[in-house]
CSV table of C-alpha atoms in Angstrom, one decimal:
chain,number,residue,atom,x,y,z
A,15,UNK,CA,-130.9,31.2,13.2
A,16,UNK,CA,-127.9,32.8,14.0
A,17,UNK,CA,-127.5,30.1,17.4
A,18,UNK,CA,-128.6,27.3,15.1
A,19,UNK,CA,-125.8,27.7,12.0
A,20,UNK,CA,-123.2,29.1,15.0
A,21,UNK,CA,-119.6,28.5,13.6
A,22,UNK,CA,-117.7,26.4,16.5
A,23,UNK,CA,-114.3,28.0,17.1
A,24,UNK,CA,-111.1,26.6,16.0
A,25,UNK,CA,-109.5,23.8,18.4
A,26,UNK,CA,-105.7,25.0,19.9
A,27,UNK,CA,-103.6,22.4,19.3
A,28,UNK,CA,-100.1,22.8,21.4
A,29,UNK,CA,-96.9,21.2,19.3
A,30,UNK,CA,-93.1,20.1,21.2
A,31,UNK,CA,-91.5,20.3,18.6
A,32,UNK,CA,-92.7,22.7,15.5
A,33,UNK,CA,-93.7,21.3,12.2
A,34,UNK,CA,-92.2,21.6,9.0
A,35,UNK,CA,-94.1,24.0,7.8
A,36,UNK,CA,-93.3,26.3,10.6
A,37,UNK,CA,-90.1,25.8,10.0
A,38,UNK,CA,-89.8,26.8,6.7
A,39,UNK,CA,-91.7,30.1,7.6
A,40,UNK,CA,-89.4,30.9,9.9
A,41,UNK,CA,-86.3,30.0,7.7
A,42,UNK,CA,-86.0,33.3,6.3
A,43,UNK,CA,-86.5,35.7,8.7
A,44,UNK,CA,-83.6,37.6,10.0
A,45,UNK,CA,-82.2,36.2,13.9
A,46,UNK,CA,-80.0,37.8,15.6
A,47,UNK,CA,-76.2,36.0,16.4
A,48,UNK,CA,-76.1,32.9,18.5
A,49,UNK,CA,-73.2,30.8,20.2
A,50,UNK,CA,-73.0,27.2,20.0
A,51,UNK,CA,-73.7,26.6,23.8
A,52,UNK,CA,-77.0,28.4,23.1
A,53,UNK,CA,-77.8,26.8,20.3
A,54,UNK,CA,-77.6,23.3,21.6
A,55,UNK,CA,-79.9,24.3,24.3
A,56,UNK,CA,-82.2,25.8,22.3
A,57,UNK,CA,-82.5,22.7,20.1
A,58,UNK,CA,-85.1,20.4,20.9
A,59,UNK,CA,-84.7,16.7,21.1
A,60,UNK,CA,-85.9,14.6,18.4
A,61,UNK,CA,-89.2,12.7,19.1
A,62,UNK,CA,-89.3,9.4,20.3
A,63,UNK,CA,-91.2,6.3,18.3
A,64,UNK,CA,-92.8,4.1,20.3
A,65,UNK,CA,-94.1,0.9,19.1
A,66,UNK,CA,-97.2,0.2,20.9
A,67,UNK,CA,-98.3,-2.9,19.0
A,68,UNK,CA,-95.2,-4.8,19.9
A,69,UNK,CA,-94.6,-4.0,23.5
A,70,UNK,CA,-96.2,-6.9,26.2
A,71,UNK,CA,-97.8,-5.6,29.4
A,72,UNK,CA,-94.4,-6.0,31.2
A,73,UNK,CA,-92.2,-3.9,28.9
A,74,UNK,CA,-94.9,-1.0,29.3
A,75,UNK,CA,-94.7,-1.0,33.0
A,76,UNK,CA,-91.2,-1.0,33.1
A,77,UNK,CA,-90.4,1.7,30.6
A,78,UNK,CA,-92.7,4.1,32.3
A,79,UNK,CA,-90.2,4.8,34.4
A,80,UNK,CA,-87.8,5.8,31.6
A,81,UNK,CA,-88.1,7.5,28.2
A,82,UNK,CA,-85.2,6.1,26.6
A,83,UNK,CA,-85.6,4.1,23.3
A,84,UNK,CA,-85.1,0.3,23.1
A,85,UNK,CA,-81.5,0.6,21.4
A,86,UNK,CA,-80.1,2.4,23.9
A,87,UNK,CA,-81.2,0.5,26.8
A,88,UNK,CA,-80.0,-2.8,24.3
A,89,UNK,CA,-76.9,-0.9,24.2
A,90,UNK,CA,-76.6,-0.4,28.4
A,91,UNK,CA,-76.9,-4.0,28.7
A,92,UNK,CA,-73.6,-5.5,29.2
A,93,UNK,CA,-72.2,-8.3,26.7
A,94,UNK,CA,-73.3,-11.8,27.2
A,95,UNK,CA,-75.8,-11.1,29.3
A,96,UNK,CA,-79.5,-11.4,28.7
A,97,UNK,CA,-83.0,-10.3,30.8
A,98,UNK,CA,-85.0,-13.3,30.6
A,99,UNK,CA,-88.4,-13.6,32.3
A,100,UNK,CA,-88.4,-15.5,35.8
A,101,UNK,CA,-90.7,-17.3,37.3
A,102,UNK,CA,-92.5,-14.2,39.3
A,103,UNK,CA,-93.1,-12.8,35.8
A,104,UNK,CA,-90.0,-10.2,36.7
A,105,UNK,CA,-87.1,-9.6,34.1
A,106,UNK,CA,-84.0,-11.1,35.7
A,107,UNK,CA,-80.4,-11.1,34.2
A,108,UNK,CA,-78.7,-14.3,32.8
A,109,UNK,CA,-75.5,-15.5,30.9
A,110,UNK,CA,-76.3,-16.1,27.8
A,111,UNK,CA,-73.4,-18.4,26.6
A,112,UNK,CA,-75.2,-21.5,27.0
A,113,UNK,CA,-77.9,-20.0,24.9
A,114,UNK,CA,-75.2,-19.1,21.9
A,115,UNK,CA,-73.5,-22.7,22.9
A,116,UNK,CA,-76.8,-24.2,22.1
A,117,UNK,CA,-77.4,-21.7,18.7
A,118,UNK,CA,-73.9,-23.1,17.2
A,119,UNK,CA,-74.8,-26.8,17.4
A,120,UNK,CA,-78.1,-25.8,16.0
A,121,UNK,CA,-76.9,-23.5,13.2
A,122,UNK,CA,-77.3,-25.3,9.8
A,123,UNK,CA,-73.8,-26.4,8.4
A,124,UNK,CA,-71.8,-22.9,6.1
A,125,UNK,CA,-74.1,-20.6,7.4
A,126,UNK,CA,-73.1,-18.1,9.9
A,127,UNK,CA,-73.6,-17.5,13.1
A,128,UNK,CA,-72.4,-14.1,13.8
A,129,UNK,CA,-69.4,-15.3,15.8
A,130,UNK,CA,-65.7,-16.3,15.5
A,131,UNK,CA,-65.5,-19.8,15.7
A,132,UNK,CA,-61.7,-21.4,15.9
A,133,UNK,CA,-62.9,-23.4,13.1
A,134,UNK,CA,-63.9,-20.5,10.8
A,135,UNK,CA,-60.7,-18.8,12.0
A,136,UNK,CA,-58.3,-22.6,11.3
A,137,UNK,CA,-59.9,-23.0,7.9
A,138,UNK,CA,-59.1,-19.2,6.4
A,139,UNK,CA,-57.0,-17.3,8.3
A,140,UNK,CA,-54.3,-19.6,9.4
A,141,UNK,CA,-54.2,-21.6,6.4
A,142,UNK,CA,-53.0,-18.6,4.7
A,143,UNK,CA,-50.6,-17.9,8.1
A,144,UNK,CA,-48.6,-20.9,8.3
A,145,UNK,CA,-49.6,-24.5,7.8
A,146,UNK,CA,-51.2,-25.2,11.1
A,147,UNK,CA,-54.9,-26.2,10.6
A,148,UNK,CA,-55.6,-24.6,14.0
A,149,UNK,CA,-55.2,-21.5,15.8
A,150,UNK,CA,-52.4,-20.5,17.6
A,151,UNK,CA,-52.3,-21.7,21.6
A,152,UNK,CA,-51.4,-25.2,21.2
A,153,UNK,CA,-48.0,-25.6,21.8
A,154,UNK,CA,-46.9,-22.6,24.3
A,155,UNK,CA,-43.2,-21.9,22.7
A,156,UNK,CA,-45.5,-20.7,19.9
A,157,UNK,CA,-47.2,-18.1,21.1
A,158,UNK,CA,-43.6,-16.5,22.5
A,159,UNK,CA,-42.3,-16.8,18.8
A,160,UNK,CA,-44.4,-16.5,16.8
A,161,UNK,CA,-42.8,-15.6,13.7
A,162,UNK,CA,-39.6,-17.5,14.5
A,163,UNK,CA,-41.0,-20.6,15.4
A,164,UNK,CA,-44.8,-20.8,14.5
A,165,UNK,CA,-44.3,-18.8,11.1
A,166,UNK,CA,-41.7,-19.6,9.7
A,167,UNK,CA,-40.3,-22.9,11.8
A,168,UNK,CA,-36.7,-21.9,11.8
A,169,UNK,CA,-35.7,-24.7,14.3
A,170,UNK,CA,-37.9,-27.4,12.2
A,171,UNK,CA,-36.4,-26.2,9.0
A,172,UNK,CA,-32.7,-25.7,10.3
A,173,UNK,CA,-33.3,-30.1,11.3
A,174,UNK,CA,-34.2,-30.5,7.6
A,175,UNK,CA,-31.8,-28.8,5.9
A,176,UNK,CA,-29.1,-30.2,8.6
A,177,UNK,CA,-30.0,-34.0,7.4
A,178,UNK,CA,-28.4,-33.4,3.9
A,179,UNK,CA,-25.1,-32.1,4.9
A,180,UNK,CA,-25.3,-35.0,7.1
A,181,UNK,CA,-25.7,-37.3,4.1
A,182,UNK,CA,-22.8,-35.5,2.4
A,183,UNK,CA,-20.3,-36.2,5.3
A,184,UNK,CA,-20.6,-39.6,5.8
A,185,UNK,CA,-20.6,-40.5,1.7
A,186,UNK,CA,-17.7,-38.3,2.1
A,187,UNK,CA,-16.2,-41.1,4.8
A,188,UNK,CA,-17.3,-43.9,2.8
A,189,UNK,CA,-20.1,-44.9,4.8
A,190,UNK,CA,-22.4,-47.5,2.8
A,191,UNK,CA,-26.5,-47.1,3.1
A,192,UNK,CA,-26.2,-50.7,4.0
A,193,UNK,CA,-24.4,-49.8,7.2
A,194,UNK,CA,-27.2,-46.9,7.5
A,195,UNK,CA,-30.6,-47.6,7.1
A,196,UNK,CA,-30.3,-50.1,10.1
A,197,UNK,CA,-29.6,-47.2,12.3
A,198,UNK,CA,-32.4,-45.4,10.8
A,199,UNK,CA,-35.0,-48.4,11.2
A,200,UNK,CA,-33.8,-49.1,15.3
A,201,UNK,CA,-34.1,-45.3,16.0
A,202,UNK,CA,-37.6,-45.1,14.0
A,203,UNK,CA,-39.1,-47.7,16.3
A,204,UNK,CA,-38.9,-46.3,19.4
A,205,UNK,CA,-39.6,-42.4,18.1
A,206,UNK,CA,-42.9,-44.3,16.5
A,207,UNK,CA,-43.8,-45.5,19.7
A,208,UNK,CA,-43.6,-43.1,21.8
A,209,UNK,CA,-45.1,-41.3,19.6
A,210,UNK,CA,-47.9,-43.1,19.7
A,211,UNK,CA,-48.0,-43.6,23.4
A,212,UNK,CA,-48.7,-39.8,23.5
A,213,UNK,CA,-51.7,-39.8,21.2
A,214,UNK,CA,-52.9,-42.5,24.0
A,215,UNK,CA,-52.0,-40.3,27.2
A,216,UNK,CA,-53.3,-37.2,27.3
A,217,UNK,CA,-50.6,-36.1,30.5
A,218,UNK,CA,-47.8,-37.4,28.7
A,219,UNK,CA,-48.6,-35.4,25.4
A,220,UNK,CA,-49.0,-31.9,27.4
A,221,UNK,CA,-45.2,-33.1,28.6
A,222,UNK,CA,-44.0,-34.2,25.2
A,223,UNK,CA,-45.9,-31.2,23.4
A,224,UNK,CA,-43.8,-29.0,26.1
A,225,UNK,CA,-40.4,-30.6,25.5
A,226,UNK,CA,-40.5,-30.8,21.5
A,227,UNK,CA,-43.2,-28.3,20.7
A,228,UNK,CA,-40.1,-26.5,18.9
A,229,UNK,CA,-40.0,-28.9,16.1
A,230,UNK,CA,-43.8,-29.2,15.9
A,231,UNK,CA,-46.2,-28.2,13.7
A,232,UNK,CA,-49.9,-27.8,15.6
A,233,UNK,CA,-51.4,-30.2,13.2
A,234,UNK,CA,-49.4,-32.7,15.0
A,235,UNK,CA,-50.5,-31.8,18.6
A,236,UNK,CA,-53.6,-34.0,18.2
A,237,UNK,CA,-54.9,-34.7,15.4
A,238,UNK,CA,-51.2,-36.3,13.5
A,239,UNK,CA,-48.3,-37.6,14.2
A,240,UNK,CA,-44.4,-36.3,14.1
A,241,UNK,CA,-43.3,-35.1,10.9
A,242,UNK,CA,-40.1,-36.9,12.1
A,243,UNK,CA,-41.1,-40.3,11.6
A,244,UNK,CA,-42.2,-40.0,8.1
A,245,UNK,CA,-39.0,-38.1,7.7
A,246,UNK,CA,-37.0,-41.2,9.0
A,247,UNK,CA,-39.7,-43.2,7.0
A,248,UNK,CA,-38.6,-42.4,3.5
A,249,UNK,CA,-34.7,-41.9,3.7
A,250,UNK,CA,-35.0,-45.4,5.5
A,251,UNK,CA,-36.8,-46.6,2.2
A,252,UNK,CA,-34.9,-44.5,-0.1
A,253,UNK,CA,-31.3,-45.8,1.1
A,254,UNK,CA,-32.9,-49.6,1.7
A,255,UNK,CA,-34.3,-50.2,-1.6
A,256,UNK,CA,-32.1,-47.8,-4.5
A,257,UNK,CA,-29.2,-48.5,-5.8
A,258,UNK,CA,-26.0,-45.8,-3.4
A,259,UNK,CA,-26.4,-43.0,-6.0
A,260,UNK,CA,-29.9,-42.4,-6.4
A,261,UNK,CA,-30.9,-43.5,-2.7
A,262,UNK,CA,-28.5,-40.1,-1.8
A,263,UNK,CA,-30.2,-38.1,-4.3
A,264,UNK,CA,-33.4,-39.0,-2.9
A,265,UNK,CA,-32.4,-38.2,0.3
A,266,UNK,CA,-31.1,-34.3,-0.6
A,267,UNK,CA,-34.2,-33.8,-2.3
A,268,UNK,CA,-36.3,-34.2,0.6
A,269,UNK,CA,-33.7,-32.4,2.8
A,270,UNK,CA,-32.8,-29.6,0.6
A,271,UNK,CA,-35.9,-29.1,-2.3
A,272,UNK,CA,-39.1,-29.8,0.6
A,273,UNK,CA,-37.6,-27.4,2.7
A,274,UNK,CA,-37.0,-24.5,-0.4
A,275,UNK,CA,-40.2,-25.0,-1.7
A,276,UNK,CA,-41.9,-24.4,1.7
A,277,UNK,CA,-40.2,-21.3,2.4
A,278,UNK,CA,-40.9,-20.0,-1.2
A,279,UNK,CA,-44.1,-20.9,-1.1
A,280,UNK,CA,-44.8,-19.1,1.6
A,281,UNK,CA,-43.1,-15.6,0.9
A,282,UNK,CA,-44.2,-15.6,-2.7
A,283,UNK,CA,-47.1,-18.5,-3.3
A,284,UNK,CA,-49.5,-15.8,-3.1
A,285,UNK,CA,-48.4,-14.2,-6.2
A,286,UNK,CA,-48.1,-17.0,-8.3
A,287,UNK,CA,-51.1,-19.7,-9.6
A,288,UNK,CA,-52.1,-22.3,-6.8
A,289,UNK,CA,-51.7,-26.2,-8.2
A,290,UNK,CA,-53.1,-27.4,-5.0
A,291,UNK,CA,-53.9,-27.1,-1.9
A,292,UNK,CA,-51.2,-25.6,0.0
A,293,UNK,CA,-49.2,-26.1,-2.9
A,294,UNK,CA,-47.8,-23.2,-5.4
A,295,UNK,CA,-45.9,-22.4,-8.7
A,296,UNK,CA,-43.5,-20.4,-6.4
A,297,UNK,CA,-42.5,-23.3,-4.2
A,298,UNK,CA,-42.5,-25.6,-6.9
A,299,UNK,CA,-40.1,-23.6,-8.8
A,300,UNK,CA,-37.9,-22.9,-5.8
A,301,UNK,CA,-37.9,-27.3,-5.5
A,302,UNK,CA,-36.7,-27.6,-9.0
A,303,UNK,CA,-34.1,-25.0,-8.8
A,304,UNK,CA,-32.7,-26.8,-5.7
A,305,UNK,CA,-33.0,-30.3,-7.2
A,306,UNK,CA,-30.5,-28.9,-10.3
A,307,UNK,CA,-28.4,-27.1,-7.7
A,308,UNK,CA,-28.1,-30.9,-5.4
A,309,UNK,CA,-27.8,-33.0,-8.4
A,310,UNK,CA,-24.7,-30.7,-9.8
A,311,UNK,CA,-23.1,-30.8,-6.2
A,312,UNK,CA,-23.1,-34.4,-6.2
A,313,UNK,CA,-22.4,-36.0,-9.4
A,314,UNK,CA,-20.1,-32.6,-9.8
A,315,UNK,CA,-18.3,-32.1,-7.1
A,316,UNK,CA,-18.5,-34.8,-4.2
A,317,UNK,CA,-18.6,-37.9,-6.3
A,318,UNK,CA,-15.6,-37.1,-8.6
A,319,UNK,CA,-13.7,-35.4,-5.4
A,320,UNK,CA,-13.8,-38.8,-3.3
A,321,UNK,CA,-14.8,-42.0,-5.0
A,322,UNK,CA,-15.6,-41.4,-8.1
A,323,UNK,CA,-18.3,-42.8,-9.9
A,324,UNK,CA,-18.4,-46.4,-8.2
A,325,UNK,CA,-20.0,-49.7,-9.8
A,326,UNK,CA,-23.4,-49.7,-8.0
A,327,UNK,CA,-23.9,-46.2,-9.0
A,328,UNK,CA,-26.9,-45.6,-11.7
A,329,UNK,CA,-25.5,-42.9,-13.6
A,330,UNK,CA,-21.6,-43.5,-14.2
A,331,UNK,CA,-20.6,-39.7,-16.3
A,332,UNK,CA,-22.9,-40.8,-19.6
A,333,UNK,CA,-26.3,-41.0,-21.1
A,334,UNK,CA,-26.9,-42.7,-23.6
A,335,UNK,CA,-30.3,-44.1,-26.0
A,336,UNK,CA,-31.5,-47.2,-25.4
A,337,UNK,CA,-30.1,-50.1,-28.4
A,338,UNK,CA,-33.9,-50.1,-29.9
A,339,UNK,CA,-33.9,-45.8,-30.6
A,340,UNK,CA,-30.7,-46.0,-32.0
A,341,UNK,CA,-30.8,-48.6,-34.5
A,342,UNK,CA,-34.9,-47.4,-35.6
A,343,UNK,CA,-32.3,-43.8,-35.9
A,344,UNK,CA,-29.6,-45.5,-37.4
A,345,UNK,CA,-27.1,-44.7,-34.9
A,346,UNK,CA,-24.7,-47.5,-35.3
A,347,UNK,CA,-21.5,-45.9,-35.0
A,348,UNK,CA,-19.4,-46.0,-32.0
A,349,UNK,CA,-20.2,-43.4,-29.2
A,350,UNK,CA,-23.5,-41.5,-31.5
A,351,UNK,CA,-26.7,-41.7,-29.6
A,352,UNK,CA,-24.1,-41.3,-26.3
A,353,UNK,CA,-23.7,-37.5,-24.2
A,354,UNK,CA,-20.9,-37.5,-21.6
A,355,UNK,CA,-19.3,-34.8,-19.5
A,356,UNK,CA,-20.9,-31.6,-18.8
A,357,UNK,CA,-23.7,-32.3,-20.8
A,358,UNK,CA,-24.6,-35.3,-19.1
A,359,UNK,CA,-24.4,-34.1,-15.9
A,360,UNK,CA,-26.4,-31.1,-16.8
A,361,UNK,CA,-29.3,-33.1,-18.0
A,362,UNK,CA,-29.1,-35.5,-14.9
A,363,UNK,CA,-29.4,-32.2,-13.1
A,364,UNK,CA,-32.2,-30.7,-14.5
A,365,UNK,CA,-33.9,-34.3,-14.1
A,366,UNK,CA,-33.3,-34.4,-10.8
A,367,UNK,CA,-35.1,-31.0,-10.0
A,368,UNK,CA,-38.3,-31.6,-12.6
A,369,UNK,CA,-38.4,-34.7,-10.3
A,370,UNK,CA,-38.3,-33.0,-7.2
A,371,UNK,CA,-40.6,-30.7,-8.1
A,372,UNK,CA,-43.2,-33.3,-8.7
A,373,UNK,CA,-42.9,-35.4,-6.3
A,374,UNK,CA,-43.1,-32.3,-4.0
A,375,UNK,CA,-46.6,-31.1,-5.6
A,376,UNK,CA,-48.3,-34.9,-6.1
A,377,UNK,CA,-50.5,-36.1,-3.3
A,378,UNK,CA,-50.3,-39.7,-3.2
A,379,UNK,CA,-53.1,-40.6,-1.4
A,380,UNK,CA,-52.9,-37.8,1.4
A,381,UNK,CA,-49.7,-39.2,3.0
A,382,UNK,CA,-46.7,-37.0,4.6
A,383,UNK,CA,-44.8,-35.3,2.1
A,384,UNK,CA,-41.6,-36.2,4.7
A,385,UNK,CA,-42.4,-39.5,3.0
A,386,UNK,CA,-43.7,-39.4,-0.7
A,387,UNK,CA,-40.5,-36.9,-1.9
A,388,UNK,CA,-37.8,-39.7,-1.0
A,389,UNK,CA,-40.2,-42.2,-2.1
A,390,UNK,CA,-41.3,-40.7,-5.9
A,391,UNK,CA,-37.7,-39.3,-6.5
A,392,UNK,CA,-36.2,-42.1,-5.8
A,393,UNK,CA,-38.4,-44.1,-8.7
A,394,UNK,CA,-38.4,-41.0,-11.1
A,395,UNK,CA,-34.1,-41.0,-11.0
A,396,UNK,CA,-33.9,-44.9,-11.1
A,397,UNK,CA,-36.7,-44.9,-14.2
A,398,UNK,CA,-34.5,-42.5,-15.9
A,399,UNK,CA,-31.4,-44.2,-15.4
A,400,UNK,CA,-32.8,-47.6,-16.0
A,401,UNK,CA,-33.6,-46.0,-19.8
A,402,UNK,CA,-30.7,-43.6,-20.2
A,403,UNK,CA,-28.0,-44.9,-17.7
């Protein structure tokens, strides 16, 4: 009986590492003062999970030979490089770039694809870093000035600005638009042209690119042309078709208020509201505040200082309402309904920069703002002068 109901004894089971109940038996027994070294030595390593499932036959012959996990052999393996079976069934080691080359184009359109593409990197970063709609590397004078050039287009701006004073001196010498804007149109020609000549030959555009890239703006590497012939463009159209006074004007709004409202805009746009893209409350207000400042400088200073205010000019030193306002207000006497002096001049001012504001922040149908200021100031100031003049 005894054989027959015989207890069998208990199986010894040998553990690596001991359990957790072990562990919390020996937690509070009393050990005697170890150093670190000893410690670290004593410690032993963690277990290691193998999945059994998901290994193939050729990943368990190969990681016999080593009992490191998978991440850290993923880690060993050097960037852009990729084991990829051959054609003897043995791991071999590729580039992978055509294989990410190929995941891009496939990628479905706002999704990501764990990398830095220059379009990602044109559409955020450096719209906020200057207005060039792609990274920096196109123009080499760039990359050596980067804040001086690419930032904050000193040389560019220091052309702008320099095309008002310009204006100044020769009404100062009596020079008539009439004996101007044919300059204007023979030197636009031949800028246009070769302008397009390099959108047309890649060799000479590398040249051009390497020559001018100074007064560039990436944008125009490729993809548009030079700011500088919509510049010519507009004070071409602004001295050809207004009347002396207000084709000037136009022409110191675009030199002066575009080139304020840029350089606002871009030290202090971010903490005002946007209107538009590329296009802020700070940079607007900085155009305004220059278009008072031209307008006073002009009809305040140069024009009574030289010629005076001649007969083809708009505004002539008064405002006044037009015949039908005053008679529905009963303003029949002599001189009522009529502002003259500083008071005229101040409200011509303030016109002027509510006008160049506006004409700085509309976008007429996506063309060069080089263009559109001279253009829409130019019909603002003669529609208010038509009226008040």
């Amino acid at each position: 009986m005894s054989q027959q109901y015989q207890i069998p004894g208990t199986p010894r089971v040998t553990s690596p590492s001991p359990t957790p109940s072990e562990a919390s038996e020996t937690s509070g027994s009393y050990f005697a003062p170890i150093t670190r070294s000893a410690a670290k030595r004593t410690t032993s390593p963690s277990a290691i999970a193998e999945e059994q499932d998901t290994d193939s036959d050729l990943e368990k012959r190969a990681r016999t030979r080593s009992r490191s996990p998978k991440s850290a052999l993923k880690q060993r393996r050097p960037s852009g490089l990729k084991a990829v079976p051959s054609r003897s069934g043995l791991p071999t080691i590729s580039s992978s770039r055509s294989e990410k080359q190929k995941t891009d184009a496939l990628a479905p359109k706002g999704e990501s694809n764990g990398h830095l593409s220059p379009a990602s990197a044109a559409s955020y970063y450096w719209r906020e870093f200057s207005r060039s709609p792609s990274p920096l590397g196109l123009i080499p004078i760039h990359r050596h000035w980067r804040s001086f050039v690419h930032r904050h287009e000193i040389p560019r701006k220091a052309l702008h600005l320099s095309i008002g004073f310009f204006t100044l001196h020769l009404y100062a010498r009596g020079v008539q638009p009439a004996a101007i804007h044919p300059w204007l149109l023979g030197a636009l020609i031949p800028i246009a042209s070769v302008d397009l000549l390099r959108h047309r030959v890649p060799s000479f555009n590398r040249f051009y690119v390497r020559v001018l890239g100074a007064m560039m703006r990436e944008s125009e590497v490729n993809d548009k042309y030079n700011g500088v012939i919509w510049y010519m463009l507009g004070a071409w159209a602004a001295l050809r078709f207004f009347p002396k006074d207000v084709g000037a004007m136009s022409v110191l709004l675009l030199s002066w208020c575009d080139t304020a409202a840029s350089t606002f805009g871009r030290l202090y746009g971010r903490y005002t509201p946007r209107l538009r893209r590329g296009k802020s409350l700070a940079g607007s207000a900085a155009a305004a505040v220059v278009g008072v400042a031209a307008a006073g400088l002009f009809y305040g200073v140069m024009v009574p200082r030289y010629w005076g205010f001649e007969d083809d000019f708009m505004f002539k030193g008064t405002l006044s309402l037009p015949e039908a306002v005053k008679q529905g207000l009963g303003l029949t006497g002599e001189g009522q309904g009529t502002i003259g002096g500083w008071l005229a001049l101040g409200v011509i001012s303030i016109w002027s920069g509510l006008v160049a504001s506006a004409s700085e922040v509309v976008d007429l149908f996506g063309w060069d703002d080089n263009l559109t200021i001279p253009v829409l100031s130019g019909i603002g100031l003669w529609g208010f002068l038509k009226v008040f003049g």
